[in-house]
XYZ file of C-alpha atoms in Angstrom:
760
model
C 128.295 43.062 -61.517
C 126.899 40.707 -64.709
C 126.008 41.449 -67.840
C 122.458 40.363 -67.200
C 121.853 43.238 -64.179
C 120.557 46.219 -65.956
C 122.372 49.291 -65.601
C 120.260 51.985 -64.395
C 120.965 56.202 -65.143
C 119.133 58.360 -62.741
C 118.375 61.271 -64.158
C 119.452 65.079 -62.103
C 118.278 68.505 -63.168
C 121.498 68.999 -65.241
C 121.616 65.617 -66.965
C 119.814 64.352 -70.220
C 116.561 65.342 -71.275
C 116.002 67.343 -67.604
C 114.200 64.537 -65.910
C 112.040 64.404 -68.698
C 110.091 61.284 -70.344
C 112.331 59.606 -73.039
C 109.832 59.130 -75.765
C 111.835 57.143 -78.729
C 114.860 55.936 -79.032
C 117.335 54.142 -82.165
C 120.040 51.884 -82.091
C 123.206 51.986 -84.398
C 123.655 48.931 -86.658
C 126.190 47.233 -84.299
C 124.936 48.595 -81.150
C 127.613 51.243 -80.229
C 125.404 54.023 -80.209
C 121.802 54.773 -79.077
C 119.680 57.975 -79.875
C 116.857 59.187 -77.135
C 114.191 61.553 -78.032
C 112.094 63.434 -75.657
C 108.955 64.383 -76.655
C 107.867 66.769 -73.801
C 111.655 67.938 -73.546
C 111.969 68.583 -76.845
C 115.732 67.029 -76.695
C 117.563 64.290 -78.601
C 120.430 62.736 -76.489
C 123.388 60.660 -77.721
C 124.374 56.974 -75.682
C 127.474 54.784 -75.846
C 127.336 51.709 -75.650
C 130.457 49.666 -74.703
C 131.278 46.107 -73.467
C 134.676 45.405 -71.744
C 136.831 42.288 -71.271
C 134.482 40.842 -68.701
C 131.916 41.222 -71.556
C 129.737 43.683 -69.239
C 128.029 46.575 -70.377
C 128.693 49.920 -69.880
C 126.695 53.097 -70.956
C 126.831 56.820 -70.897
C 125.632 59.826 -72.508
C 127.988 61.766 -74.551
C 126.330 64.214 -77.089
C 122.686 66.409 -77.231
C 120.800 68.748 -78.966
C 118.145 71.225 -77.093
C 115.394 72.655 -78.539
C 117.086 75.259 -79.635
C 119.809 73.321 -81.900
C 116.766 71.688 -83.175
C 115.025 74.821 -84.413
C 118.095 75.793 -85.926
C 118.875 72.623 -87.826
C 115.416 71.787 -89.037
C 114.227 74.975 -89.653
C 111.202 74.696 -87.294
C 109.547 74.769 -84.001
C 107.032 72.310 -84.509
C 108.308 69.503 -83.226
C 104.969 67.438 -82.800
C 105.812 64.799 -85.760
C 109.497 64.063 -85.077
C 110.878 60.864 -84.610
C 114.387 59.262 -84.902
C 114.982 56.703 -87.924
C 118.426 55.523 -87.279
C 121.872 56.184 -85.640
C 125.341 55.821 -86.392
C 128.325 53.524 -84.984
C 130.652 55.933 -85.264
C 128.245 57.995 -82.756
C 128.386 60.892 -84.466
C 124.760 60.997 -86.636
C 121.649 60.849 -86.493
C 118.396 60.813 -89.292
C 115.178 61.749 -88.048
C 111.916 62.394 -90.017
C 109.993 65.849 -88.999
C 106.705 67.695 -90.329
C 104.928 65.018 -92.115
C 101.972 64.202 -94.165
C 102.661 61.688 -97.278
C 105.822 62.295 -96.952
C 108.756 62.685 -94.765
C 111.201 65.679 -94.141
C 114.301 63.665 -93.382
C 117.236 65.216 -91.989
C 121.215 64.031 -91.161
C 122.342 65.511 -88.418
C 125.802 65.622 -87.339
C 125.212 65.526 -83.167
C 128.827 66.447 -82.344
C 129.325 69.285 -84.054
C 125.189 70.370 -84.225
C 125.023 70.710 -88.070
C 122.847 69.308 -90.872
C 124.439 67.215 -94.080
C 123.378 67.986 -97.357
C 122.971 65.380 -99.966
C 123.483 67.043 -102.827
C 122.498 64.167 -105.357
C 119.452 64.259 -107.777
C 116.331 62.970 -106.769
C 117.292 63.785 -103.128
C 117.319 67.582 -102.873
C 114.344 68.543 -101.550
C 114.861 66.340 -98.603
C 111.627 64.180 -98.812
C 111.150 60.402 -99.000
C 107.327 58.499 -98.940
C 106.232 57.280 -95.791
C 105.012 53.956 -97.594
C 107.035 53.576 -100.113
C 110.908 54.499 -99.567
C 113.354 53.806 -96.706
C 117.238 55.633 -95.326
C 119.361 54.137 -92.702
C 122.668 53.592 -91.808
C 124.615 50.430 -92.352
C 126.763 48.321 -90.176
C 129.903 48.613 -92.203
C 129.179 52.843 -91.838
C 127.542 53.869 -95.099
C 124.455 55.409 -95.448
C 122.025 53.759 -97.565
C 118.591 55.828 -98.869
C 115.955 53.677 -101.628
C 113.500 56.139 -103.166
C 111.014 55.081 -105.661
C 108.614 57.509 -106.896
C 109.542 59.335 -109.297
C 113.343 58.966 -109.428
C 113.286 54.972 -108.585
C 116.898 55.231 -107.101
C 119.444 53.709 -104.525
C 121.904 55.315 -102.868
C 124.899 54.620 -101.039
C 127.240 57.193 -99.023
C 129.750 57.478 -97.759
C 131.578 60.059 -95.187
C 134.699 61.660 -96.081
C 136.891 64.285 -94.104
C 136.551 67.941 -95.540
C 138.219 70.632 -93.752
C 137.946 68.523 -90.710
C 134.417 67.869 -91.017
C 133.150 65.379 -91.970
C 130.742 65.425 -95.048
C 128.284 62.685 -96.628
C 129.127 61.962 -100.348
C 127.100 59.608 -103.171
C 129.341 56.641 -103.327
C 126.781 55.358 -105.818
C 123.479 56.111 -107.474
C 122.127 52.910 -108.264
C 118.836 52.484 -110.626
C 115.794 50.436 -109.593
C 112.730 48.451 -111.338
C 111.062 51.155 -112.973
C 108.124 48.569 -114.943
C 106.631 47.137 -112.171
C 104.164 48.465 -109.223
C 106.162 48.329 -106.438
C 104.609 49.452 -103.078
C 107.747 49.429 -100.416
C 111.538 49.625 -100.561
C 113.416 48.268 -97.007
C 116.464 48.167 -96.421
C 118.531 46.216 -93.339
C 121.738 46.897 -91.809
C 123.485 44.525 -93.983
C 123.178 46.061 -96.931
C 120.036 44.215 -98.112
C 117.452 45.934 -99.885
C 113.544 44.090 -100.262
C 111.477 45.845 -102.878
C 107.937 44.552 -101.848
C 105.540 44.593 -105.562
C 101.662 45.153 -105.095
C 101.388 43.397 -108.250
C 102.273 40.221 -108.655
C 102.856 40.332 -104.204
C 106.365 39.264 -104.278
C 108.800 40.414 -102.878
C 112.522 40.613 -104.586
C 115.925 40.740 -102.183
C 118.747 42.412 -103.380
C 122.310 43.428 -101.963
C 122.976 47.147 -102.749
C 126.999 46.687 -101.735
C 127.294 43.666 -104.976
C 124.268 44.996 -106.546
C 123.490 41.375 -107.338
C 119.918 39.910 -107.086
C 119.786 37.630 -104.656
C 116.311 36.118 -104.407
C 112.380 36.370 -104.780
C 109.486 35.629 -102.597
C 106.322 34.715 -104.065
C 103.679 35.770 -100.879
C 100.646 33.754 -100.082
C 97.927 34.483 -102.641
C 95.847 34.243 -100.563
C 97.021 36.787 -98.448
C 95.567 40.529 -99.188
C 98.051 42.497 -101.513
C 97.996 45.529 -99.568
C 101.152 46.195 -97.604
C 99.940 48.629 -95.794
C 99.701 46.879 -92.398
C 102.305 44.647 -93.476
C 105.383 43.852 -91.770
C 108.362 41.533 -93.072
C 111.685 41.205 -91.180
C 115.361 39.058 -92.289
C 117.317 37.541 -89.261
C 120.273 38.212 -88.258
C 122.493 36.049 -89.793
C 120.412 36.513 -93.276
C 119.065 33.404 -93.742
C 114.936 33.919 -92.617
C 112.408 36.296 -93.680
C 108.857 36.458 -91.887
C 106.622 38.420 -93.269
C 103.503 39.243 -91.591
C 99.809 40.442 -92.932
C 96.440 41.301 -92.659
C 94.079 39.384 -94.467
C 90.411 39.805 -94.722
C 89.186 37.726 -91.631
C 92.524 37.296 -89.768
C 96.581 37.966 -89.470
C 98.882 34.774 -91.639
C 102.697 34.835 -90.817
C 104.844 33.276 -93.054
C 108.874 32.390 -92.703
C 110.829 31.836 -96.060
C 114.357 30.779 -96.681
C 116.448 33.342 -97.871
C 118.527 30.506 -99.276
C 116.170 29.206 -101.495
C 113.015 31.178 -101.311
C 111.109 28.635 -100.182
C 108.037 28.804 -97.828
C 109.292 27.231 -94.685
C 106.548 27.970 -92.030
C 103.470 29.467 -91.488
C 100.744 30.444 -88.646
C 97.082 31.658 -89.194
C 95.717 33.951 -86.122
C 92.352 33.058 -87.221
C 90.743 34.026 -83.709
C 88.162 36.255 -84.350
C 88.654 38.168 -81.327
C 92.306 39.189 -83.782
C 90.180 42.183 -85.231
C 90.813 43.797 -82.369
C 94.247 43.400 -82.204
C 97.266 45.657 -83.980
C 101.065 44.148 -84.061
C 102.851 45.883 -81.470
C 105.902 43.800 -82.390
C 107.387 42.177 -85.082
C 110.980 40.685 -84.884
C 113.259 38.233 -84.640
C 115.159 37.947 -81.212
C 118.061 35.920 -79.386
C 121.297 35.251 -81.576
C 122.127 32.118 -83.980
C 120.664 28.906 -83.416
C 118.465 30.309 -80.487
C 116.450 33.101 -82.650
C 113.232 33.080 -82.144
C 110.451 34.975 -84.006
C 108.887 37.518 -81.341
C 104.623 38.601 -82.227
C 103.116 40.949 -79.810
C 99.263 42.181 -80.053
C 97.845 44.743 -78.161
C 94.304 45.360 -78.091
C 92.415 48.335 -79.255
C 90.219 48.862 -76.640
C 91.651 47.229 -73.349
C 95.309 48.122 -74.307
C 96.740 44.794 -73.139
C 99.058 42.285 -75.086
C 99.365 38.884 -76.118
C 102.534 37.667 -76.880
C 103.852 34.416 -79.186
C 107.506 34.010 -79.159
C 107.637 31.275 -81.913
C 110.516 29.376 -83.214
C 111.265 29.619 -87.185
C 112.880 26.460 -87.469
C 109.832 24.246 -86.149
C 108.215 24.357 -89.800
C 104.197 25.029 -88.265
C 104.945 27.684 -85.852
C 102.441 25.957 -83.687
C 102.660 27.365 -80.409
C 100.319 28.913 -78.036
C 100.592 32.678 -76.565
C 103.051 32.197 -73.385
C 102.436 34.611 -70.497
C 105.775 33.521 -68.888
C 108.441 33.602 -70.668
C 110.343 37.215 -70.545
C 107.122 38.579 -68.416
C 109.129 40.796 -66.694
C 109.569 42.724 -69.315
C 107.556 42.008 -72.159
C 105.392 45.359 -71.663
C 104.935 48.428 -73.742
C 108.030 50.182 -72.458
C 110.452 46.996 -73.292
C 112.370 46.688 -76.538
C 114.071 43.610 -77.899
C 117.287 44.206 -81.007
C 118.908 40.788 -81.139
C 120.464 39.829 -77.937
C 119.629 42.899 -76.133
C 116.908 43.634 -74.053
C 116.359 47.526 -73.380
C 113.893 48.652 -70.995
C 112.633 52.800 -70.557
C 110.743 53.215 -67.231
C 110.130 57.199 -67.785
C 113.662 58.875 -67.963
C 115.396 56.398 -66.742
C 115.829 52.949 -69.194
C 118.542 49.714 -68.724
C 119.651 47.232 -71.276
C 121.067 43.894 -70.686
C 121.647 40.866 -72.574
C 118.798 38.153 -73.678
C 121.169 35.198 -73.274
C 121.208 35.496 -69.751
C 117.821 36.215 -69.023
C 116.862 32.932 -66.452
C 113.124 32.989 -67.688
C 114.560 32.942 -71.286
C 117.152 29.871 -70.676
C 114.210 27.779 -69.017
C 112.035 28.303 -72.134
C 114.845 27.443 -74.842
C 115.487 24.449 -72.534
C 112.250 23.171 -71.560
C 109.596 24.251 -74.087
C 110.876 23.369 -77.231
C 110.404 19.285 -77.883
C 107.663 19.527 -80.837
C 107.727 18.022 -83.979
C 109.712 19.988 -87.329
C 113.225 20.866 -86.057
C 114.686 18.339 -88.443
C 113.935 20.097 -91.114
C 116.862 22.830 -89.956
C 119.107 20.335 -88.655
C 120.696 19.699 -91.722
C 124.186 19.719 -90.076
C 123.984 16.651 -88.027
C 121.904 14.609 -91.037
C 124.819 15.774 -93.533
C 127.196 14.109 -91.219
C 125.639 10.926 -91.233
C 125.601 10.742 -94.747
C 128.669 11.374 -95.357
C 129.620 9.159 -92.637
C 127.734 6.194 -93.865
C 128.930 6.865 -97.760
C 132.660 7.001 -96.534
C 132.011 3.306 -94.272
C 130.145 1.941 -97.665
C 132.495 3.460 -100.173
C 135.264 1.578 -98.381
C 133.487 -1.671 -99.099
C 132.354 -1.771 -95.190
C 128.615 -2.799 -96.284
C 126.696 -2.782 -93.349
C 123.383 -3.367 -95.128
C 121.366 -5.707 -92.576
C 119.585 -8.659 -93.672
C 115.568 -10.200 -92.108
C 115.682 -10.568 -88.932
C 112.840 -10.412 -86.743
C 114.145 -9.429 -83.294
C 112.871 -5.724 -82.109
C 116.254 -3.466 -81.414
C 115.961 -0.369 -78.880
C 117.087 2.514 -80.337
C 117.532 5.052 -77.185
C 117.790 9.070 -76.763
C 117.392 11.915 -74.519
C 113.725 11.691 -73.944
C 112.320 8.616 -76.033
C 113.269 5.224 -77.063
C 112.885 3.764 -80.362
C 112.091 -0.013 -80.473
C 112.387 -1.200 -83.957
C 111.121 -4.611 -85.252
C 110.634 -6.353 -88.669
C 107.928 -8.245 -89.709
C 107.593 -10.721 -92.849
C 104.986 -11.067 -94.830
C 104.635 -10.964 -98.774
C 106.787 -7.697 -98.380
C 109.204 -7.333 -95.079
C 107.489 -4.434 -93.067
C 109.353 -2.539 -90.356
C 106.905 -1.725 -87.154
C 108.392 0.990 -84.992
C 107.188 1.743 -81.007
C 108.255 4.379 -78.541
C 108.792 4.724 -75.077
C 108.290 8.154 -73.654
C 110.924 8.450 -70.625
C 110.609 8.608 -67.829
C 107.281 6.265 -67.480
C 108.011 4.657 -70.209
C 104.903 5.472 -71.779
C 103.744 3.672 -75.168
C 103.222 5.645 -78.239
C 100.529 3.388 -80.966
C 103.174 2.052 -83.661
C 103.231 3.415 -87.239
C 105.261 0.886 -90.396
C 106.688 1.338 -93.288
C 107.948 -1.363 -96.200
C 111.436 -1.155 -95.566
C 112.039 -4.857 -98.141
C 113.932 -5.754 -95.187
C 117.663 -3.908 -96.635
C 118.001 -0.902 -93.811
C 121.438 0.682 -94.477
C 121.520 2.029 -90.791
C 119.275 3.760 -88.391
C 120.492 6.793 -85.798
C 118.792 8.269 -83.589
C 118.947 12.347 -83.900
C 120.114 14.766 -80.896
C 116.284 15.852 -80.929
C 114.944 12.559 -80.195
C 113.949 11.979 -83.717
C 114.819 8.856 -85.825
C 116.206 8.397 -89.414
C 116.119 4.747 -91.292
C 117.982 4.727 -94.875
C 117.169 1.544 -96.797
C 116.819 0.323 -100.439
C 113.512 2.041 -100.648
C 114.260 5.298 -99.533
C 115.342 7.688 -96.920
C 112.700 8.211 -94.019
C 112.596 10.740 -91.035
C 110.241 9.696 -88.396
C 109.458 11.978 -84.952
C 107.646 12.101 -82.072
C 104.185 14.710 -81.541
C 104.642 15.315 -77.551
C 101.558 16.971 -77.983
C 99.249 14.529 -79.893
C 101.465 11.233 -78.413
C 101.923 10.018 -81.716
C 104.583 9.152 -84.180
C 104.936 11.053 -87.001
C 106.054 10.351 -90.576
C 107.524 13.527 -91.518
C 110.000 13.256 -94.367
C 111.065 10.715 -97.005
C 113.754 11.194 -100.103
C 114.814 8.568 -103.000
C 116.517 9.202 -105.947
C 114.499 10.633 -108.557
C 116.569 8.340 -111.475
C 114.552 4.913 -110.185
C 111.118 4.980 -111.860
C 108.712 4.189 -109.546
C 106.767 1.415 -111.744
C 109.862 -0.292 -112.195
C 110.896 0.135 -108.529
C 107.668 -1.196 -107.170
C 107.484 -4.220 -109.382
C 110.728 -5.801 -108.715
C 111.866 -4.884 -105.368
C 111.345 -8.033 -103.798
C 113.252 -9.673 -106.755
C 115.880 -7.829 -105.661
C 119.923 -9.204 -104.278
C 121.868 -7.491 -102.040
C 123.771 -5.466 -104.016
C 121.219 -3.985 -106.397
C 119.709 -3.141 -103.306
C 123.103 -1.825 -102.019
C 123.499 0.391 -105.437
C 119.678 1.560 -104.603
C 120.791 2.848 -101.357
C 124.062 4.309 -102.784
C 121.936 6.027 -105.316
C 119.370 7.331 -102.383
C 122.111 9.214 -100.022
C 124.209 10.522 -103.415
C 121.338 11.900 -104.364
C 120.028 13.088 -101.001
C 123.846 14.965 -100.225
C 124.022 16.488 -103.019
C 120.576 17.991 -102.656
C 122.401 19.166 -98.721
C 125.236 20.644 -100.379
C 123.310 22.837 -102.107
C 123.696 24.843 -98.468
C 119.850 25.374 -98.114
C 120.047 25.436 -94.608
C 116.588 23.069 -94.671
C 115.994 19.461 -95.605
C 115.260 19.141 -99.388
C 111.792 19.032 -100.187
C 110.155 15.758 -100.526
C 109.660 13.505 -103.714
C 106.266 12.848 -104.100
C 105.905 10.293 -107.084
C 103.237 12.528 -109.800
C 106.146 15.267 -108.880
C 109.004 14.183 -110.088
C 107.901 10.969 -112.466
C 104.738 12.631 -114.317
C 105.915 12.271 -117.334
C 107.283 9.211 -117.455
C 104.156 8.041 -116.392
C 102.245 9.943 -119.194
C 104.960 8.744 -121.735
C 104.358 4.734 -120.422
C 100.329 5.374 -120.863
C 101.223 6.515 -124.396
C 102.940 3.782 -125.198
C 100.203 1.164 -123.877
C 97.398 3.012 -125.708
C 95.220 4.186 -122.659
C 93.203 7.346 -123.282
C 90.988 7.064 -120.590
C 94.179 6.305 -117.909
C 95.647 9.479 -119.486
C 92.693 11.742 -119.293
C 91.859 10.306 -115.289
C 95.903 10.887 -114.738
C 95.767 14.850 -116.623
C 92.647 15.249 -114.146
C 94.535 14.067 -111.133
C 97.533 16.426 -111.788
C 95.125 19.432 -112.421
C 93.002 18.792 -109.262
C 96.145 18.236 -107.238
C 97.341 21.401 -108.481
C 93.964 23.494 -107.875
C 95.126 22.339 -103.832
C 98.728 23.279 -103.723
C 97.388 26.346 -105.911
C 95.001 27.657 -103.449
C 97.041 26.673 -100.311
C 99.454 28.962 -101.859
C 101.889 26.386 -101.918
C 103.585 27.938 -105.372
C 106.523 25.823 -105.176
C 105.046 22.459 -106.233
C 102.269 23.726 -107.660
C 104.798 24.750 -110.561
C 106.691 21.409 -110.449
C 103.190 19.491 -110.823
C 101.539 21.544 -113.487
C 105.095 21.287 -115.595
C 104.957 17.598 -115.666
C 101.733 18.285 -118.198
C 103.805 20.794 -119.979
C 106.647 18.795 -120.752
C 104.255 16.151 -122.526
C 102.597 18.556 -124.260
C 103.851 17.550 -127.522
C 103.864 14.053 -126.812
C 100.297 14.333 -125.929
C 99.470 16.159 -128.787
C 100.664 13.294 -131.770
C 99.531 10.586 -129.533
C 95.337 12.240 -130.381
C 95.134 15.650 -131.080
C 91.194 15.095 -130.501
C 92.422 14.739 -127.129
C 92.793 18.878 -127.112
C 95.518 18.857 -124.601
C 97.371 21.716 -125.108
C 93.912 24.266 -125.712
C 92.866 22.091 -121.900
C 96.260 22.852 -120.634
C 96.315 26.793 -121.531
C 92.617 26.777 -120.501
C 93.051 25.440 -116.761
C 96.366 26.705 -116.497
C 95.577 30.266 -118.229
C 98.741 31.358 -119.158
C 97.425 35.202 -120.863
C 95.241 36.392 -117.962
C 93.241 39.246 -118.880
C 92.711 41.469 -115.323
C 91.329 45.118 -113.976
C 92.737 46.358 -111.060
C 90.453 48.442 -108.970
C 90.843 51.716 -107.116
C 91.156 49.854 -103.460
C 93.796 47.403 -105.545
C 91.758 45.049 -105.776
C 92.128 42.276 -108.741
C 88.910 41.578 -110.981
C 89.391 38.347 -112.962
C 87.812 38.544 -116.358
C 88.145 34.736 -116.782
C 86.307 33.152 -114.047
C 86.515 29.856 -115.516
C 90.204 29.988 -115.149
C 91.990 27.437 -112.573
C 93.697 29.858 -111.269
C 90.879 32.215 -110.547
C 92.789 34.411 -108.168
C 96.032 35.933 -108.528
C 98.502 34.170 -111.687
C 101.916 33.624 -110.713
C 104.348 35.266 -112.036
C 107.470 37.149 -111.230
C 109.255 39.779 -111.162
C 111.720 39.167 -113.801
C 115.040 40.035 -112.914
C 118.234 41.276 -114.614
C 121.435 39.512 -112.254
C 122.634 42.955 -111.404
C 121.409 46.451 -110.489
C 122.840 48.991 -112.694
C 124.644 52.319 -111.545
C 122.743 55.405 -112.818
C 124.368 56.685 -116.292
C 124.246 60.000 -118.109
C 121.180 59.127 -120.070
C 119.451 58.324 -116.591
C 120.581 61.805 -114.954
C 120.067 63.822 -117.976
C 116.094 61.960 -118.468
C 115.163 62.547 -115.063
C 116.648 66.486 -115.427
C 114.184 66.731 -118.033
C 111.566 65.823 -116.377
C 111.947 67.965 -113.151
C 112.506 70.912 -115.763
C 110.044 70.118 -118.304
C 107.678 73.248 -117.692
C 110.701 75.755 -117.251
C 112.386 74.840 -120.669
C 108.680 74.676 -122.319
C 107.972 77.813 -120.955
C 111.020 79.741 -121.150
C 113.631 78.130 -123.579
C 111.567 76.820 -126.402
C 114.268 75.936 -128.632
C 115.898 73.887 -126.430
C 112.342 72.061 -125.243
C 111.991 71.369 -129.721
C 114.886 69.508 -129.073
C 115.147 67.891 -126.533
C 111.106 66.795 -126.704
C 111.407 63.821 -128.712
C 113.644 61.836 -126.489
C 111.417 62.946 -123.297
C 108.411 61.262 -125.027
C 110.055 58.397 -125.671
C 111.174 58.578 -121.666
C 107.076 58.799 -121.020
C 106.287 56.399 -123.270
C 109.058 53.472 -122.250
C 109.154 54.178 -118.485
C 105.891 55.867 -117.342
C 102.958 53.237 -116.273
C 98.972 54.578 -116.448
C 96.583 52.706 -115.018
C 94.570 50.655 -117.554
C 93.063 46.944 -118.580
C 95.623 44.520 -119.114
C 96.878 41.297 -120.631
C 100.092 40.367 -118.351
C 101.336 37.158 -119.205
C 102.607 35.054 -116.179
C 106.313 33.186 -115.386
C 107.177 30.902 -118.284
C 106.770 27.503 -117.098
C 109.131 24.877 -116.697
C 109.546 23.024 -119.555
C 106.951 24.557 -121.831
C 108.000 28.227 -122.690
C 111.280 28.411 -121.565
C 114.970 27.676 -122.929
C 118.151 25.814 -121.191
C 120.696 27.860 -119.439
C 123.222 26.616 -121.813
C 123.480 28.006 -124.721
C 125.851 28.561 -127.806
C 127.055 30.942 -130.211
C 125.204 28.205 -132.984
C 121.532 29.303 -131.422
C 122.056 32.561 -133.260
C 121.196 30.348 -136.328
C 118.995 27.755 -135.300
C 117.246 27.909 -131.810
C 116.354 24.690 -130.032
C 112.292 24.227 -130.166
C 111.009 24.258 -126.908
C 107.180 22.396 -126.111
C 105.332 25.501 -126.857
C 107.311 26.270 -130.036
C 107.133 22.407 -131.138
C 103.681 22.396 -131.679
C 102.014 22.221 -134.692
C 98.717 24.025 -134.853
C 97.366 27.196 -135.365
C 94.565 27.167 -133.871
C 96.275 27.324 -130.271
C 97.573 30.660 -131.257
C 94.660 32.349 -130.208
C 95.073 32.286 -126.804
C 98.179 33.869 -127.129
C 97.907 37.932 -127.427
C 101.208 38.740 -129.742
C 102.009 42.373 -128.708
C 101.871 41.413 -125.251
C 103.527 37.983 -126.206
C 106.487 40.741 -128.025
C 106.341 43.379 -125.437
C 107.044 40.631 -122.469
C 110.283 39.245 -124.395
C 111.948 42.518 -125.429
C 111.624 43.605 -120.884
C 112.718 40.416 -120.331
C 115.653 39.398 -123.151
C 116.030 42.546 -125.497
C 117.309 44.372 -123.169
C 120.463 41.941 -122.112
C 121.884 42.593 -125.987
């Protein structure tokens, strides 16, 4: 029997759940164990999953809890709201929730000895977790992890130790979480990743609970509603991609981020008005390794029908229609897909098989994924091409081609690229494509190559890459639109665009080769950062804005400077409104870098005043009862939500004796005041300090946005000499007291203390 064939279990009178329907199941982190719950039978059964030498799956029940066991363990006979949360790889422990309203009562149960584990640590003695903010799960390394927000704001790591022949979970580490921001949800993943979603400023921070290191921050698209009740977040198996789904006012939006860079790399908006009648049924990554895909399944509230999307997160746009044929045999209300496993339940029978062996799935991957976008994640092949080219160049094998008007053909699996050089005033390279097998011709596209082409290569996905003295370009064929698309461009940022364009025709072959090698080296350096996607393409204003402004200042061109600044602000608005915060910051920082020069050139330009007014560095906000942000200053460029981040320290800190003491005081404050007044009077100053320092109240506030690069920040390179002489930055160099009216000094001092002061 192959691993793709389902393993079925027939339930007899004395078998698990007594022939009653299985209502829910949870799997252990490494798919070694599954626990099932039957709502009709009020019983829990544990099943062992094993792989033999031929990689076939075998499964069988090994332990269980009946109705009487659950009554004793949970001290209740109300089983209506029991739900399983997690199961351990050691095939012995389960976590379940029971009897909840706003809070879950949770229980960690040893299903083998039929005993309940007591987690005797501060903040967890009540065995309650808030269903919207807290999380608990087993990790793939065997530990148990819990994250709890209000009132304790801690994460806990438990390991199991054996006492008197029985295992007991003991607290290995208690970790303090951020108390100074209003975060709305904690989510723990099996590898120990902790995600904290912050309602304000609508951002997700990623931590590693094992190393306690800060890993990444994701600034979510600002057009999405900052209400996470109906939001979904998932991380893929190898921890390289984060997917988030949010309901907006009129539609549903899905965004995918790189965990290496925090950059948004793909998105899809479901804007059909009919989707207001749908709920997300499934949202998860399925498959394994490079064949991993994002599954989104919607259920119609009225008809109970499903619409399913299987999206390739490495296609940049996620622009694929729903597919009713892929996995149609299992995509229904009783299926489950976990990584490379398909689990299907039919009342009291269930089966498990591998997704990678499903014929429909294999056909889908082989025949339906030729579309624009995968090149952005094809870094391994492109990096090797760049390295090989550099090696040949450094060994004096100059491959730079001189001008030739003879067309050349470069054949791929699906397309044949035809490259022709034409000469007018500037050498131009033209591209045409013939689509196999009928040699259908696609409209041509051209670019200025200046006749210096280092090398041309057709990639495995049939995209074509050019390296020339004018930069690195990648083109692709959009088979749906039957067109050639220019999808990527890179050039060395130190090459000034104005000089470059004016002198490119006068270059010698040696000069062209020097430009080429600069492009290749800078591109290779970016790829070596291991971000898994191509570095962000270069735009002239984004990289050379400050140089362009500097040249205009040298030429005393006030009108052109104003025009340039207007273009910067206008383009920044477009980027911000589209949610592209990374590029927004890159553009706006070009102006910040040039402010001092602009002020020295002509104070009547009022460049800094306009800058502060446009980006609204201080933003006065109030928060309504529905968490809708109301802006006081509607004329600001950023009239929705300011970009500011969570000022995260590089490490999470362990719970200190001082933390334990203050929390104990807060728990017993009323008792101390009533029965132990002397102790109360002694502790009162410490407690008041605790309240003023850690407790936040709803109020009108002024928030300082995340400091803009080159404006209100300092270099990471510093020395002890700076204790006596601190270098200026752009903001402190401004010699005009009028500009300080834009700053709330108290807010600024509080900000600096919260961000920097606690490090010292």
